[in-house]
Coordinates of C-alpha atoms (C1' of nucleotides) in Angstrom, one line a residue:
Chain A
X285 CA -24.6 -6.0 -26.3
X286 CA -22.2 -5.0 -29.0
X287 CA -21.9 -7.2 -32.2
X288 CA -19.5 -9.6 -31.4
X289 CA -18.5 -9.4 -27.5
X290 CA -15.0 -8.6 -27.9
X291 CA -14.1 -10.1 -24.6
X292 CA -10.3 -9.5 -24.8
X293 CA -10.5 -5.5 -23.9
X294 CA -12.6 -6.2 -20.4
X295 CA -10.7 -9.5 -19.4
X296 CA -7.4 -7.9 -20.0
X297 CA -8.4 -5.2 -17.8
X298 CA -9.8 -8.1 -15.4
X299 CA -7.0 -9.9 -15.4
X300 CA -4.4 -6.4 -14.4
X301 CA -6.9 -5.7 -11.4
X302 CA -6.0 -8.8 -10.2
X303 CA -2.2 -9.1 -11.2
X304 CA -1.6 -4.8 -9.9
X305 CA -3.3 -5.7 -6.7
X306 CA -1.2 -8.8 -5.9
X307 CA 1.9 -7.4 -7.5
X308 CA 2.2 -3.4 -7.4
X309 CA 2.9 -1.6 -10.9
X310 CA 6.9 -2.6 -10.4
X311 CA 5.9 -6.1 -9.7
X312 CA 2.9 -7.0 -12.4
X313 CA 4.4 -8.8 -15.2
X314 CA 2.7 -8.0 -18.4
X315 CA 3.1 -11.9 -19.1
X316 CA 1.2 -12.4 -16.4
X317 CA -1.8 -10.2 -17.4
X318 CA -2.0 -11.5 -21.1
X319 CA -1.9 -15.5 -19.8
X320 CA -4.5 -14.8 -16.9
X321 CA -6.5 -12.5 -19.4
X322 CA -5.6 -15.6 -22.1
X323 CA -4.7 -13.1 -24.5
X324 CA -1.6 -12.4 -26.5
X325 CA 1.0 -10.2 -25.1
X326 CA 1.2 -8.7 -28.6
X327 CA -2.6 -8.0 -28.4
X328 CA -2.5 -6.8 -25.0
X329 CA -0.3 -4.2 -26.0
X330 CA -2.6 -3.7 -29.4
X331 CA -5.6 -3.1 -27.0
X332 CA -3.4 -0.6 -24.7
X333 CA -0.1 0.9 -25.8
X334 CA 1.8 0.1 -22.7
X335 CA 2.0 -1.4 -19.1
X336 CA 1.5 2.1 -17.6
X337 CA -1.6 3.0 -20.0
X338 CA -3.4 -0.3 -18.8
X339 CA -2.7 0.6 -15.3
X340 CA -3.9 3.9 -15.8
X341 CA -7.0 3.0 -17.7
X342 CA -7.8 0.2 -15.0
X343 CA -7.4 2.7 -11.9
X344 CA -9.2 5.6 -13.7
X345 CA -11.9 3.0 -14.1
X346 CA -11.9 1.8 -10.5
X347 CA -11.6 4.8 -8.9
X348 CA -14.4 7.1 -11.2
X349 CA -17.1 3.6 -10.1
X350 CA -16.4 3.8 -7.1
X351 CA -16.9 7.4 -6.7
X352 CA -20.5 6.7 -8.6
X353 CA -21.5 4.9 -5.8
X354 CA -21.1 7.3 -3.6
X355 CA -22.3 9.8 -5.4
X356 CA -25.5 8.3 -5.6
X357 CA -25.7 7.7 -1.9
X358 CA -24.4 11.6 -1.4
X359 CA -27.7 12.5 -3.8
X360 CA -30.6 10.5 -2.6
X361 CA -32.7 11.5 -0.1
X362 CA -31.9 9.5 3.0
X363 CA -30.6 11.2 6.0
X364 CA -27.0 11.8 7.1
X365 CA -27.0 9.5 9.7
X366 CA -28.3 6.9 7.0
X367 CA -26.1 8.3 4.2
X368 CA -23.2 7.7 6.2
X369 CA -23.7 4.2 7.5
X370 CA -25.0 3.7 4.0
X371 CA -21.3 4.9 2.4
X372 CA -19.7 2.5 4.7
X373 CA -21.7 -0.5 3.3
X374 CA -21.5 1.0 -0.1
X375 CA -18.0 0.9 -0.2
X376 CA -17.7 -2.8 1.3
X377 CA -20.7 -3.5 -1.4
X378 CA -18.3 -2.0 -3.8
X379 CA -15.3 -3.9 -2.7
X380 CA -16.9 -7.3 -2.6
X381 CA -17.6 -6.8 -6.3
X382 CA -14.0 -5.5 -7.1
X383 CA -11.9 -7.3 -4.7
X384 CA -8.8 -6.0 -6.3
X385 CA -9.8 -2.6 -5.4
X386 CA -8.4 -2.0 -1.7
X387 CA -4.9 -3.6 -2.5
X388 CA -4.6 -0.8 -5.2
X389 CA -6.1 1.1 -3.4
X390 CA -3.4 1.1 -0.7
X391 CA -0.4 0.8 -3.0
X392 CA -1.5 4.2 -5.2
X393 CA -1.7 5.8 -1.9
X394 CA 2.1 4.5 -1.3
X395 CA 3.0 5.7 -4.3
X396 CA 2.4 9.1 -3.7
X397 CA 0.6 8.6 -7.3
X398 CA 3.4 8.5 -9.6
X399 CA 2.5 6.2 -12.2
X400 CA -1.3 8.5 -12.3
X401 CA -1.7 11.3 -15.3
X402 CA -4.0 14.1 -14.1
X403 CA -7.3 12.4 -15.2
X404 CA -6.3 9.5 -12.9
X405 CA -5.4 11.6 -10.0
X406 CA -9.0 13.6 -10.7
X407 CA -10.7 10.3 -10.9
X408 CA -9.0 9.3 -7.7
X409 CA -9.7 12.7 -5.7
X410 CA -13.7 12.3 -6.8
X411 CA -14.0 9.7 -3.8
X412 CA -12.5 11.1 -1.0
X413 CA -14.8 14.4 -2.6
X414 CA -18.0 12.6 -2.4
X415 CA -17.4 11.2 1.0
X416 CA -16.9 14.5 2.3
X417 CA -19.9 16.0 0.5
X418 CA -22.3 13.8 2.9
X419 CA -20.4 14.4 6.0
X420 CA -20.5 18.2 4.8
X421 CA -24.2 17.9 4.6
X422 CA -24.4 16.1 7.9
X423 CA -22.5 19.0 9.6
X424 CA -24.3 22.3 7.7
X425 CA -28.0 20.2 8.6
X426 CA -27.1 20.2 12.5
X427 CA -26.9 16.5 12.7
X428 CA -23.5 16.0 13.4
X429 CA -21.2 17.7 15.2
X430 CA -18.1 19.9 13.9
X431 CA -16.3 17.8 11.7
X432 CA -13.5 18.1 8.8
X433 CA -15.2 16.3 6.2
X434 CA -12.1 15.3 5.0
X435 CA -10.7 13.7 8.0
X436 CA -13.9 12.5 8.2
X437 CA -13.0 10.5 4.7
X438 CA -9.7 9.0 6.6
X439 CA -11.6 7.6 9.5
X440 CA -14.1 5.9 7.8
X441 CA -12.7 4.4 4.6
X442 CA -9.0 3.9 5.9
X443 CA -10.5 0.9 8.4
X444 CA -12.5 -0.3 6.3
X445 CA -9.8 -0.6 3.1
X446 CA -6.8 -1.3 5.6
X447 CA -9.3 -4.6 7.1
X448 CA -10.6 -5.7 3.8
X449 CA -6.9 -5.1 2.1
X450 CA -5.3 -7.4 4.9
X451 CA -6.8 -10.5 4.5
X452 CA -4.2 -12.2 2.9
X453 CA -1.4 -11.0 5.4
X454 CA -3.9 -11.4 8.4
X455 CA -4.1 -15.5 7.1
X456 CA -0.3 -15.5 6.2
X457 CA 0.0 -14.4 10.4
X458 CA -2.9 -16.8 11.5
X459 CA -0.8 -19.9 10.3
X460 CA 1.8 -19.1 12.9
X461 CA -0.8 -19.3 15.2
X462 CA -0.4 -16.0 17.1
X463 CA -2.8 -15.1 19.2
X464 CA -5.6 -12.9 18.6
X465 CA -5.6 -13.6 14.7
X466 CA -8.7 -15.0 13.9
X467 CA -10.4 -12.7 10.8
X468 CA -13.9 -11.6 11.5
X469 CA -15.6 -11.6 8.5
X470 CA -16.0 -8.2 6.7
X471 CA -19.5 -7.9 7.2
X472 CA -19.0 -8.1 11.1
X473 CA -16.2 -5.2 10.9
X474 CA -18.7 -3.0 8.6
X475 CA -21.2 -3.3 11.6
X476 CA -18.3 -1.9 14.0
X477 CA -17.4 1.1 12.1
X478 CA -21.3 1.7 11.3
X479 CA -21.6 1.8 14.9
X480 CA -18.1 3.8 15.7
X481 CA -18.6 6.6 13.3
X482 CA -22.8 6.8 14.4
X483 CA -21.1 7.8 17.9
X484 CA -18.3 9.6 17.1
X485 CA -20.1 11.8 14.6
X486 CA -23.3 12.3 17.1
X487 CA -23.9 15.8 18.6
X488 CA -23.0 17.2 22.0
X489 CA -25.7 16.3 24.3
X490 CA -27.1 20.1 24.9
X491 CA -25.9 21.8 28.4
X492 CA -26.8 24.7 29.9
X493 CA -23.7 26.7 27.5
X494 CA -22.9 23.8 24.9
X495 CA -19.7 23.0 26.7
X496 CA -18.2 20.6 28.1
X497 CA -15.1 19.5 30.3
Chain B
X173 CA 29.6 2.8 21.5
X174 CA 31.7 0.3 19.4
X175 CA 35.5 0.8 18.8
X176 CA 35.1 2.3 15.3
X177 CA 31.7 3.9 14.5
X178 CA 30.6 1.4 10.8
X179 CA 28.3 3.6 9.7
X180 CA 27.9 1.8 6.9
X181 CA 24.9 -1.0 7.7
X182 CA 23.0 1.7 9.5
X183 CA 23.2 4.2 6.7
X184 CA 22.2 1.7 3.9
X185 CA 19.3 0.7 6.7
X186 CA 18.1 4.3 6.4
X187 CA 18.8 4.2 2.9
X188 CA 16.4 1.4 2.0
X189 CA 14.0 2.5 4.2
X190 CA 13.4 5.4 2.0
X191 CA 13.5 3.8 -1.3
X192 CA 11.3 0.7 -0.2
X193 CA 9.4 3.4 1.1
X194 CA 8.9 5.3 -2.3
X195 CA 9.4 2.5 -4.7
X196 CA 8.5 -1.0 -2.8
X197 CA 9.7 -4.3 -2.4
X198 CA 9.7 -4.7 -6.5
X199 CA 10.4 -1.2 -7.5
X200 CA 13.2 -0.2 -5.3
X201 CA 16.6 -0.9 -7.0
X202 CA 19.7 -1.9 -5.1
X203 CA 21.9 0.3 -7.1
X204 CA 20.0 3.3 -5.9
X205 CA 19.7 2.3 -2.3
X206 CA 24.1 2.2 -2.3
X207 CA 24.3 5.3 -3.7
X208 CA 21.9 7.0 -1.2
X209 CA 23.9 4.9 1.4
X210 CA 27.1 5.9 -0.2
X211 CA 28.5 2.3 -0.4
X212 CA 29.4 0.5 -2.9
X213 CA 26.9 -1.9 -4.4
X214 CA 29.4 -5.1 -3.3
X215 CA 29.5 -3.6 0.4
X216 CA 25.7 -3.5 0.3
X217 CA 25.8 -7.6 -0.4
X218 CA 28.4 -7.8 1.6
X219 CA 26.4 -6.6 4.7
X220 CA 23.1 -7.9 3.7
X221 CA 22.9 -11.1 1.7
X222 CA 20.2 -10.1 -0.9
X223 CA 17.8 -7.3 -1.8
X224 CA 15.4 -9.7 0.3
X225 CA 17.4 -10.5 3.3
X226 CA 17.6 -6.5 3.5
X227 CA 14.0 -5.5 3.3
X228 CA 13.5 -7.9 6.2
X229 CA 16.0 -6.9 8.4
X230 CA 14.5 -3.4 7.9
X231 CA 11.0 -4.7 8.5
X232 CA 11.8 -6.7 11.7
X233 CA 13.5 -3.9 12.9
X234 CA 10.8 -1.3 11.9
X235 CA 7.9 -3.3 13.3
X236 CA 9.7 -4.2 16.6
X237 CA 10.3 -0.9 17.7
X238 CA 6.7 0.5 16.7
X239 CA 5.3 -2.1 18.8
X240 CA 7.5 -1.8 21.7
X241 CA 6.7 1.9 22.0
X242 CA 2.9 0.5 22.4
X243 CA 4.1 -1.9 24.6
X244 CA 5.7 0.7 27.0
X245 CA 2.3 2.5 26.8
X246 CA 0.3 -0.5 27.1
X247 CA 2.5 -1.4 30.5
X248 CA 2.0 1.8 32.1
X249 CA -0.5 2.9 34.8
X250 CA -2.3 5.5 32.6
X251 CA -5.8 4.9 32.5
X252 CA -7.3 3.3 29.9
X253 CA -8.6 6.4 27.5
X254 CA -5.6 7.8 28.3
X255 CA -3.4 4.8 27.2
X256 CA -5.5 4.9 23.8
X257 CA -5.0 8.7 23.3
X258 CA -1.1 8.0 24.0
X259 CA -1.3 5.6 21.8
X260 CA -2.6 7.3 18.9
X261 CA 0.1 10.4 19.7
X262 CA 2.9 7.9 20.1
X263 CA 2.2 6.3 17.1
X264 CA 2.2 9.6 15.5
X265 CA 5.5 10.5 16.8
X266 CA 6.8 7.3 16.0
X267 CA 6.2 7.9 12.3
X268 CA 7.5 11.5 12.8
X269 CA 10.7 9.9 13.9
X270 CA 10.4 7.3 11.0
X271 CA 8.8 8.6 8.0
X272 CA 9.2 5.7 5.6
X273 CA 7.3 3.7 8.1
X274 CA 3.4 4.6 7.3
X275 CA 4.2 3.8 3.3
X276 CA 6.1 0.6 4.4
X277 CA 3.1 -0.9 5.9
X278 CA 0.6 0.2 3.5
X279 CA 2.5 -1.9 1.1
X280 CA 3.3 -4.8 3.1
X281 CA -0.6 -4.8 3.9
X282 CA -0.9 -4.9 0.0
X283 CA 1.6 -7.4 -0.8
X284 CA -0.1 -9.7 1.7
X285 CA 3.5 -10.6 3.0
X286 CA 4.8 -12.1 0.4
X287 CA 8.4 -11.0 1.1
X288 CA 8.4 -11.7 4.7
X289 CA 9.4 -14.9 6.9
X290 CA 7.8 -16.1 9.7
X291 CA 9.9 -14.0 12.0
X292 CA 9.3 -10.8 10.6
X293 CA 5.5 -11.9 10.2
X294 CA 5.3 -12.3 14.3
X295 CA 7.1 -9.1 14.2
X296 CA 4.3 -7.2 12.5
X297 CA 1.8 -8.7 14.0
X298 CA 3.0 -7.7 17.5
X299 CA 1.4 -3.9 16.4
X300 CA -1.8 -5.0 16.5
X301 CA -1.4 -7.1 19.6
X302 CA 0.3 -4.2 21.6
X303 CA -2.4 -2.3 20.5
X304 CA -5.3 -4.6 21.0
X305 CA -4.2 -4.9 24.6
X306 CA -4.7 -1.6 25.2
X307 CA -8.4 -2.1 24.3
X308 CA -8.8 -5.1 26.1
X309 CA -7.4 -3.8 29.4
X310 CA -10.4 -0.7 28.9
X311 CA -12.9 -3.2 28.6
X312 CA -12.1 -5.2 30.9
X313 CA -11.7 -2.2 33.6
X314 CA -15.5 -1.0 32.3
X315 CA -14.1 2.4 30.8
X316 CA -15.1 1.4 27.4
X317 CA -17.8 -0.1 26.1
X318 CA -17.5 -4.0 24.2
X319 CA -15.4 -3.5 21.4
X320 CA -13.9 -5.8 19.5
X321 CA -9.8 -5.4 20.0
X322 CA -8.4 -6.3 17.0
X323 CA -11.8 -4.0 15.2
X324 CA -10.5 -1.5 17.4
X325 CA -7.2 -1.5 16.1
X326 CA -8.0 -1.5 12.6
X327 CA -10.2 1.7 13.4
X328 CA -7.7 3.8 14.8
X329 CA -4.4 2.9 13.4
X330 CA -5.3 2.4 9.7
X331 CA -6.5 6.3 9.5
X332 CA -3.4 7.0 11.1
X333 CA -1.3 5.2 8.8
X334 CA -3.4 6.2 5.5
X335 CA -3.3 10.1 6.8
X336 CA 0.5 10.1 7.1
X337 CA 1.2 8.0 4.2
X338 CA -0.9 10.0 2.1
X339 CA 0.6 13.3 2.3
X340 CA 2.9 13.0 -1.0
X341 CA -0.6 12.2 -3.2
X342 CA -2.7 14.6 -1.9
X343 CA 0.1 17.0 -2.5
X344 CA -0.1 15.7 -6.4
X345 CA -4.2 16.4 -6.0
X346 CA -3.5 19.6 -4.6
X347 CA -1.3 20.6 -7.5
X348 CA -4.3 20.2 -9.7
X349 CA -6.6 22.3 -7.7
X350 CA -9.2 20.0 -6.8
X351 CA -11.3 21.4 -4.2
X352 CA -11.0 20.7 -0.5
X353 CA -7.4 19.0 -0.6
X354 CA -5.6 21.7 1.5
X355 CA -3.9 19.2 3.4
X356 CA -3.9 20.1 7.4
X357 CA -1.2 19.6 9.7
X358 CA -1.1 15.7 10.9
X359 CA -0.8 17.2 14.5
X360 CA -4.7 18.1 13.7
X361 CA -5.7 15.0 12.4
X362 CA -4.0 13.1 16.1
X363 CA -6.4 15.2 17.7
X364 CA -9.4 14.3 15.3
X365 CA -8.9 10.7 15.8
X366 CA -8.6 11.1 19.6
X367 CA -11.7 12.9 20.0
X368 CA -13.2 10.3 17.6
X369 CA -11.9 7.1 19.2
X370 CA -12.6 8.9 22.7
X371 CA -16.3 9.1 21.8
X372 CA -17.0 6.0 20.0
X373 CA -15.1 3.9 23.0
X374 CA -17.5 5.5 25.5
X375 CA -20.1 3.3 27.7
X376 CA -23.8 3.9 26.7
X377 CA -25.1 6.6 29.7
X378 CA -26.5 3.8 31.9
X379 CA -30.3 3.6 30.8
X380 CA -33.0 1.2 33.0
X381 CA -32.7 -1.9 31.2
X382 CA -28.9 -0.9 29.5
X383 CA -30.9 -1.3 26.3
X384 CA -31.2 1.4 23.3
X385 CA -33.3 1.7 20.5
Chain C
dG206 C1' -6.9 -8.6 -35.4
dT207 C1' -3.7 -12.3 -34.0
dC208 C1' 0.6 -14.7 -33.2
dT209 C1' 6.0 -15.8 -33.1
dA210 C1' 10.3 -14.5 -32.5
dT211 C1' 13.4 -11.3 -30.8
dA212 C1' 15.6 -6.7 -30.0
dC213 C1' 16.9 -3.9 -26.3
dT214 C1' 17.3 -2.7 -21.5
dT215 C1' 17.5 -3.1 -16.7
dC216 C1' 18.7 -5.2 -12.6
dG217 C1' 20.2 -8.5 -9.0
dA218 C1' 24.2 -10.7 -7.9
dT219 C1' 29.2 -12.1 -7.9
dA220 C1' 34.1 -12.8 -9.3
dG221 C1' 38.3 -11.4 -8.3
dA222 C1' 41.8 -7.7 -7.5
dC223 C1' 43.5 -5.0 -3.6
Chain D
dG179 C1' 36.5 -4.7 4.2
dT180 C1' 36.3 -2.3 -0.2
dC181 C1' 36.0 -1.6 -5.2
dT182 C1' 35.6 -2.4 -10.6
dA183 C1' 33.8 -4.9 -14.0
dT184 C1' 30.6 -8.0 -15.7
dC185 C1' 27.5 -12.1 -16.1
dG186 C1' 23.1 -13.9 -16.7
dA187 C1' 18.2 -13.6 -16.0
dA188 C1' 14.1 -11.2 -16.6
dG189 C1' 11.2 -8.0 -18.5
dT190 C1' 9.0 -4.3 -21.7
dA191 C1' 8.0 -3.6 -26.1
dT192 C1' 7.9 -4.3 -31.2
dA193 C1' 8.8 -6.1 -36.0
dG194 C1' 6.7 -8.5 -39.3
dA195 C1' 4.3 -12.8 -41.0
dC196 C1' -0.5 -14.2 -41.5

DNA sequence: GTCTATACTTCGATAGAC
DNA sequence: GTCTATCGAAGTATAGAC
């Protein structure tokens, strides 16, 4: 919309989404970035004053987007149940759009977040957040039973990043033909943990005290 | 056992462990993992050929023991629910007994494999298949319901892993007060997953027709 | 804003003495 | 088997012309 699309600014960015998720932050070769993004190196670093700046521009970015989508899903009007199963396909509608985001995703986590400032680490901690706000609401409503919102978080999105992450090692393993390896496609593993989390979050059936074995 | 104890390959084993752990395949620097060894950098070659030829050795040998304590679990005449709860704890105790492991995989899942040959591939990928067997044998009995056993796996070990790995960056969160990050004890989070994966393997209570809404 | 050429540094790996 | 010293290849970043 602006004047003259400056493309270079977004396809750099683009381009280290893809290179960071392949690669790590060690790995990624600026090089690399400014020949996929077909830009100068020198303008690469004009646009963003170092490898670590891009990286933390690009995750801050990532991470505050996907936190918008759940957000939204958090604020609307649906119920838990359907907030939930609606997070879940969220975040796979989220990651077919940015396919570089679970690889990072996993790797940050490795990291322990050293290459992250404080606004990246904030960015980052606004998913997990909003994830447990709707299994927070869930709980205080009565419609699920007792759980920690926040382990709540790791049993939902963990799957669904580790599956949608592993692709690429799960076809690098299918071409030695070991059994068992075929990769269901991620639509088919979003039904499964739609369906394992509706059960597993689900209320006691009521006895007599509201105990059981 | 041996004549003289050479401490050295194990000690740069546990060595590299840690720095692939913190750093990854890319990041970790050979100087660094001699010194925590304490060998020399020429002893570390000597031993292992190349920075590569190490991180597989460590990888093979990592992945071959987490999957034969599943096997051993697997092989045993607990019943099925049982075999999955002993899983989960074994895995946790596994990763008590080698914390570099959790971070290790995240990566390698991230990398796609990239640094591994076919041996330490089938090596890896005898994890899921120890743990996918599991499933299969409660399915097959009847004690759980149809899952999927490789869906199954990703839904109970990739928490797991994320949980454990995770501690060092939500510690980084923590430090900048963001709300709900206390982290809890991963002894507590074993028991959340088993409660979880104990509910959402459960058989539908048997209706007229077997068919819900 | 854009490019070329290059300075400076780090790192994996080895030669060669003992 | 063990160590010191060092080579050569990459890799981040910038200077300076246009």
């Amino acid at each position: 919309m602006a004047r003259l699309p400056r493309v270079s600014p977004d396809a750099i960015l683009a381009a280290a989404a893809l290179e960071f998720a392949e690669r790590g932050f060690a790995g990624a070769r600026v090089d690399r970035i400014a020949r996929r993004a077909q830009v100068n190196k020198a303008m690469l670093y004009y646009h963003f004053r170092s490898k670590q700046h891009l990286y933390r521009t690009l995750l801050r970015r990532m991470f505050t987007l996907a936190a918008a989508r759940l957000q939204t899903i958090a604020a609307s009007t649906a119920s838990p149940a359907d907030k939930v199963a609606g997070a879940l396909a969220g975040m796979a509608a989220f990651i077919a759009e940015h396919a570089p985001f679970p690889r990072i995703m996993l790797r940050e986590v490795a990291e322990g977040g050293v290459h992250l400032d404080a606004d990246t680490l904030k960015a980052l901690a606004a998913v997990p957040r909003a994830f447990g706000a709707i299994v927070h609401q869930g709980v205080e409503s009565g419609a699920f039973r007792r759980v920690d919102p926040m382990f709540a978080y790791f049993s939902m999105l963990a799957p669904l990043v580790f599956y949608l992450a592993g692709a690429p090692i799960r076809k690098e393993i299918g071409h030695l033909h070991v059994a068992g390896f075929r990769s269901r496609p991620p639509a088919e593993f979003v039904r499964h943990m739609q369906d394992a989390v509706r059960r597993s979050f689900a209320r006691d059936p009521q006895r007599k005290r509201g105990r059981s074995s």
